[in-house]
PDB file of C-alpha atoms in Angstrom:
ATOM      1  CA  MET A 179     -14.327 -15.008 -76.296  1.00 53.00           C
ATOM      2  CA  GLN A 180     -13.260 -13.573 -72.970  1.00 62.00           C
ATOM      3  CA  LEU A 181     -14.793 -10.577 -71.355  1.00 63.00           C
ATOM      4  CA  PRO A 182     -12.997  -8.447 -68.752  1.00 67.00           C
ATOM      5  CA  VAL A 183     -14.696  -8.945 -65.400  1.00 68.00           C
ATOM      6  CA  MET A 184     -14.188  -7.114 -62.138  1.00 65.00           C
ATOM      7  CA  ILE A 185     -14.794  -9.036 -58.932  1.00 71.00           C
ATOM      8  CA  GLU A 186     -15.142  -6.932 -55.842  1.00 71.00           C
ATOM      9  CA  PRO A 187     -16.295  -7.465 -52.238  1.00 80.00           C
ATOM     10  CA  VAL A 188     -19.725  -6.084 -51.296  1.00 82.00           C
ATOM     11  CA  ALA A 189     -20.394  -5.185 -47.681  1.00 86.00           C
ATOM     12  CA  ASN A 190     -22.518  -7.808 -45.885  1.00 87.00           C
ATOM     13  CA  THR A 191     -23.418  -9.743 -49.044  1.00 84.00           C
ATOM     14  CA  GLY A 192     -20.211 -11.320 -50.416  1.00 87.00           C
ATOM     15  CA  TYR A 193     -18.881 -10.395 -53.823  1.00 85.00           C
ATOM     16  CA  ARG A 194     -20.022  -8.704 -57.054  1.00 75.00           C
ATOM     17  CA  ALA A 195     -18.799  -9.631 -60.527  1.00 74.00           C
ATOM     18  CA  SER A 196     -19.382  -6.907 -63.149  1.00 69.00           C
ATOM     19  CA  SER A 197     -18.815  -7.197 -66.859  1.00 65.00           C
ATOM     20  CA  GLY A 198     -18.579  -3.494 -67.529  1.00 66.00           C
ATOM     21  CA  VAL A 199     -19.099  -4.165 -71.222  1.00 56.00           C
ATOM     22  CA  GLY A 200     -21.821  -1.658 -71.720  1.00 57.00           C
ATOM     23  CA  SER A 201     -24.495  -4.103 -70.634  1.00 65.00           C
ATOM     24  CA  GLY A 202     -24.383  -2.983 -67.024  1.00 75.00           C
ATOM     25  CA  LEU A 203     -24.757  -6.615 -65.972  1.00 80.00           C
ATOM     26  CA  SER A 204     -23.530  -7.613 -62.522  1.00 82.00           C
ATOM     27  CA  ALA A 205     -24.115 -10.528 -60.204  1.00 88.00           C
ATOM     28  CA  GLU A 206     -23.484 -11.148 -56.575  1.00 89.00           C
ATOM     29  CA  GLY A 207     -22.551 -14.299 -54.677  1.00 92.00           C
ATOM     30  CA  ALA A 208     -21.148 -15.468 -51.373  1.00 92.00           C
ATOM     31  CA  THR A 209     -17.753 -16.168 -52.987  1.00 92.00           C
ATOM     32  CA  PRO A 210     -15.900 -14.695 -55.946  1.00 90.00           C
ATOM     33  CA  ASP A 211     -16.457 -17.933 -57.900  1.00 92.00           C
ATOM     34  CA  GLU A 212     -20.213 -17.877 -57.201  1.00 93.00           C
ATOM     35  CA  ALA A 213     -20.522 -14.240 -58.268  1.00 90.00           C
ATOM     36  CA  LEU A 214     -18.569 -14.974 -61.480  1.00 89.00           C
ATOM     37  CA  GLU A 215     -20.712 -18.074 -62.237  1.00 93.00           C
ATOM     38  CA  ARG A 216     -23.940 -16.075 -61.767  1.00 93.00           C
ATOM     39  CA  LEU A 217     -22.619 -13.326 -64.060  1.00 86.00           C
ATOM     40  CA  ARG A 218     -21.705 -15.989 -66.639  1.00 88.00           C
ATOM     41  CA  ALA A 219     -25.242 -17.363 -66.487  1.00 93.00           C
ATOM     42  CA  LEU A 220     -26.654 -13.830 -67.009  1.00 87.00           C
ATOM     43  CA  VAL A 221     -24.488 -13.257 -70.044  1.00 82.00           C
ATOM     44  CA  VAL A 222     -25.327 -16.680 -71.514  1.00 86.00           C
ATOM     45  CA  SER A 223     -29.081 -16.082 -71.076  1.00 83.00           C
ATOM     46  CA  ARG A 224     -28.856 -12.657 -72.714  1.00 75.00           C
ATOM     47  CA  VAL A 225     -26.874 -14.095 -75.649  1.00 77.00           C
ATOM     48  CA  ALA A 226     -29.353 -16.966 -75.965  1.00 84.00           C
ATOM     49  CA  ALA A 227     -32.127 -14.382 -76.200  1.00 78.00           C
ATOM     50  CA  GLY A 228     -30.477 -12.718 -79.156  1.00 78.00           C
ATOM     51  CA  ALA A 229     -27.992 -10.266 -77.633  1.00 69.00           C
ATOM     52  CA  ARG A 230     -24.557 -10.103 -79.182  1.00 69.00           C
ATOM     53  CA  ILE A 231     -21.205  -9.158 -77.809  1.00 65.00           C
ATOM     54  CA  VAL A 232     -18.966  -7.437 -80.284  1.00 61.00           C
ATOM     55  CA  GLY A 233     -15.671  -5.567 -80.260  1.00 56.00           C
ATOM     56  CA  LEU A 234     -15.708  -1.888 -80.995  1.00 52.00           C
ATOM     57  CA  GLU A 235     -12.647  -0.127 -82.410  1.00 58.00           C
ATOM     58  CA  VAL A 236     -12.505   3.374 -81.020  1.00 55.00           C
ATOM     59  CA  SER A 237      -9.894   5.664 -82.519  1.00 64.00           C
ATOM     60  CA  GLY A 238      -9.227   9.113 -81.382  1.00 62.00           C
ATOM     61  CA  HIS A 239      -6.677  11.458 -82.732  1.00 67.00           C
ATOM     62  CA  ASP A 240      -3.380   9.868 -83.570  1.00 74.00           C
ATOM     63  CA  ASN A 241      -0.687  10.462 -81.003  1.00 75.00           C
ATOM     64  CA  PRO A 242       1.926  12.674 -82.702  1.00 79.00           C
ATOM     65  CA  TRP A 243       4.699  11.260 -80.500  1.00 81.00           C
ATOM     66  CA  LEU A 244       4.240   7.717 -81.802  1.00 79.00           C
ATOM     67  CA  GLY A 245       5.991   8.649 -85.033  1.00 81.00           C
ATOM     68  CA  VAL A 246       9.220   9.386 -83.182  1.00 86.00           C
ATOM     69  CA  ALA A 247       8.989   6.706 -80.457  1.00 85.00           C
ATOM     70  CA  GLY A 248      12.111   4.551 -80.447  1.00 85.00           C
ATOM     71  CA  MET A 249      13.974   6.690 -82.943  1.00 88.00           C
ATOM     72  CA  TYR A 250      17.174   6.580 -80.818  1.00 87.00           C
ATOM     73  CA  GLU A 251      16.933   2.864 -80.028  1.00 84.00           C
ATOM     74  CA  LYS A 252      20.031   1.942 -82.048  1.00 86.00           C
ATOM     75  CA  ASP A 253      21.910   5.206 -81.514  1.00 89.00           C
ATOM     76  CA  PRO A 254      25.202   4.411 -79.642  1.00 87.00           C
ATOM     77  CA  LEU A 255      25.116   7.825 -77.891  1.00 92.00           C
ATOM     78  CA  PHE A 256      21.615   7.225 -76.465  1.00 90.00           C
ATOM     79  CA  ASP A 257      22.824   4.888 -73.677  1.00 88.00           C
ATOM     80  CA  ASP A 258      25.549   7.405 -72.740  1.00 91.00           C
ATOM     81  CA  TRP A 259      22.959  10.134 -72.625  1.00 91.00           C
ATOM     82  CA  GLN A 260      20.652   8.084 -70.377  1.00 90.00           C
ATOM     83  CA  ARG A 261      23.557   7.298 -68.027  1.00 92.00           C
ATOM     84  CA  ALA A 262      24.407  10.988 -67.826  1.00 95.00           C
ATOM     85  CA  ILE A 263      20.809  11.824 -66.991  1.00 95.00           C
ATOM     86  CA  ALA A 264      20.726   9.118 -64.268  1.00 95.00           C
ATOM     87  CA  GLU A 265      24.035  10.376 -62.788  1.00 95.00           C
ATOM     88  CA  ARG A 266      22.799  13.974 -62.700  1.00 92.00           C
ATOM     89  CA  ARG A 267      19.645  12.857 -60.912  1.00 93.00           C
ATOM     90  CA  ARG A 268      21.745  11.028 -58.341  1.00 92.00           C
ATOM     91  CA  GLN A 269      23.819  14.198 -57.790  1.00 92.00           C
ATOM     92  CA  ILE A 270      20.720  16.292 -57.331  1.00 91.00           C
ATOM     93  CA  ASP A 271      19.155  13.745 -54.949  1.00 91.00           C
ATOM     94  CA  ALA A 272      22.345  13.695 -52.867  1.00 92.00           C
ATOM     95  CA  ASP A 273      22.632  17.500 -52.679  1.00 90.00           C
ATOM     96  CA  PRO A 274      21.150  18.672 -49.341  1.00 89.00           C
ATOM     97  CA  ASP A 275      20.763  22.223 -50.721  1.00 88.00           C
ATOM     98  CA  VAL A 276      18.343  21.163 -53.410  1.00 80.00           C
ATOM     99  CA  PRO A 277      14.768  21.231 -52.138  1.00 76.00           C
TER     100      PRO A 277
END
């Protein structure tokens, strides 16, 4: 299992590694590797004491646009349309009268 970890510099003390996995655990060290190793030790000790790390599926409302995403992928006119859009943007960018 891998946890996302943020390593960041901390003024006058070195670095902080934070798990950000709801536990609020963080550890500091003189180097990024030291801060990460100290955080690893904290997580291991918490798990050894009975804590668990689990994944949580969070679903919100379905995105209504996902149903139509990619619907023109194989349409031969789509590439022409995209080229026309790009050309019009170049024209507008080149026009000194367009703010």
